[in-house]
Amino acid sequence: MDDKKKNHKLEDTSTSPIWDKINDEAEMLRSRTTPVYMKQRIMDALPEAPEPSKPWYKRVLDK
């Protein structure tokens, strides 16, 4: 029984090629940023002034 636990721990700590690939792809995705032109399009699409807040029951009935 103890041998199985030791073997299981060894498997968890060792890195395999699949995990290396997953970590590399995750790092690549983390480093992506939104292009400047897209940020400007988003900001242009936002309304100038926010709508005044309404009680929740009026917002539901307006839809």
mmCIF file of C-alpha atoms in Angstrom:
data_model
loop_
_atom_site.group_PDB
_atom_site.id
_atom_site.type_symbol
_atom_site.label_atom_id
_atom_site.label_comp_id
_atom_site.label_asym_id
_atom_site.label_seq_id
_atom_site.Cartn_x
_atom_site.Cartn_y
_atom_site.Cartn_z
ATOM 1 C CA MET A 1 0.000 0.000 0.000
ATOM 2 C CA ASP A 2 2.818 2.413 0.853
ATOM 3 C CA ASP A 3 4.497 1.675 -2.490
ATOM 4 C CA LYS A 4 1.388 2.785 -4.359
ATOM 5 C CA LYS A 5 1.287 6.071 -2.439
ATOM 6 C CA LYS A 6 4.968 6.725 -3.162
ATOM 7 C CA ASN A 7 4.538 5.948 -6.859
ATOM 8 C CA HIS A 8 1.492 8.212 -7.037
ATOM 9 C CA LYS A 9 3.441 11.091 -5.464
ATOM 10 C CA LEU A 10 6.288 10.616 -7.925
ATOM 11 C CA GLU A 11 3.903 10.748 -10.872
ATOM 12 C CA ASP A 12 2.367 13.984 -9.599
ATOM 13 C CA THR A 13 5.686 15.774 -9.244
ATOM 14 C CA SER A 14 7.198 14.706 -12.543
ATOM 15 C CA THR A 15 6.503 16.875 -15.569
ATOM 16 C CA SER A 16 5.371 15.350 -18.783
ATOM 17 C CA PRO A 17 5.486 16.814 -22.282
ATOM 18 C CA ILE A 18 1.743 17.434 -22.300
ATOM 19 C CA TRP A 19 1.948 19.648 -19.203
ATOM 20 C CA ASP A 20 4.899 21.523 -20.663
ATOM 21 C CA LYS A 21 2.847 22.225 -23.775
ATOM 22 C CA ILE A 22 -0.205 23.274 -21.754
ATOM 23 C CA ASN A 23 1.905 25.640 -19.645
ATOM 24 C CA ASP A 24 3.523 27.154 -22.742
ATOM 25 C CA GLU A 25 0.146 27.747 -24.406
ATOM 26 C CA ALA A 26 -1.317 29.209 -21.208
ATOM 27 C CA GLU A 27 1.599 31.630 -20.929
ATOM 28 C CA MET A 28 1.140 32.653 -24.562
ATOM 29 C CA LEU A 29 -2.575 33.345 -23.975
ATOM 30 C CA ARG A 30 -1.844 35.291 -20.775
ATOM 31 C CA SER A 31 0.503 37.603 -22.634
ATOM 32 C CA ARG A 32 -2.067 38.607 -25.278
ATOM 33 C CA THR A 33 -3.459 42.117 -25.163
ATOM 34 C CA THR A 34 -6.300 43.886 -26.916
ATOM 35 C CA PRO A 35 -5.155 45.919 -29.939
ATOM 36 C CA VAL A 36 -5.321 49.705 -29.594
ATOM 37 C CA TYR A 37 -7.880 50.101 -32.397
ATOM 38 C CA MET A 38 -10.222 47.654 -30.651
ATOM 39 C CA LYS A 39 -9.954 49.505 -27.338
ATOM 40 C CA GLN A 40 -10.884 52.732 -29.145
ATOM 41 C CA ARG A 41 -13.890 51.094 -30.842
ATOM 42 C CA ILE A 42 -15.125 49.860 -27.469
ATOM 43 C CA MET A 43 -14.727 53.274 -25.877
ATOM 44 C CA ASP A 44 -16.515 54.947 -28.814
ATOM 45 C CA ALA A 45 -19.460 52.541 -28.461
ATOM 46 C CA LEU A 46 -20.033 53.414 -24.799
ATOM 47 C CA PRO A 47 -22.763 55.964 -24.096
ATOM 48 C CA GLU A 48 -21.620 59.413 -23.009
ATOM 49 C CA ALA A 49 -23.554 59.586 -19.736
ATOM 50 C CA PRO A 50 -24.743 56.560 -17.776
ATOM 51 C CA GLU A 51 -28.462 56.117 -17.394
ATOM 52 C CA PRO A 52 -29.834 57.068 -13.991
ATOM 53 C CA SER A 53 -30.313 54.026 -11.831
ATOM 54 C CA LYS A 54 -33.829 52.720 -11.439
ATOM 55 C CA PRO A 55 -35.283 50.372 -8.863
ATOM 56 C CA TRP A 56 -35.017 46.738 -9.949
ATOM 57 C CA TYR A 57 -38.779 46.338 -10.356
ATOM 58 C CA LYS A 58 -38.994 49.184 -12.865
ATOM 59 C CA ARG A 59 -36.080 47.819 -14.878
ATOM 60 C CA VAL A 60 -37.754 44.428 -15.169
ATOM 61 C CA LEU A 61 -41.086 45.890 -16.288
ATOM 62 C CA ASP A 62 -39.511 48.200 -18.882
ATOM 63 C CA LYS A 63 -38.155 45.262 -20.872
#
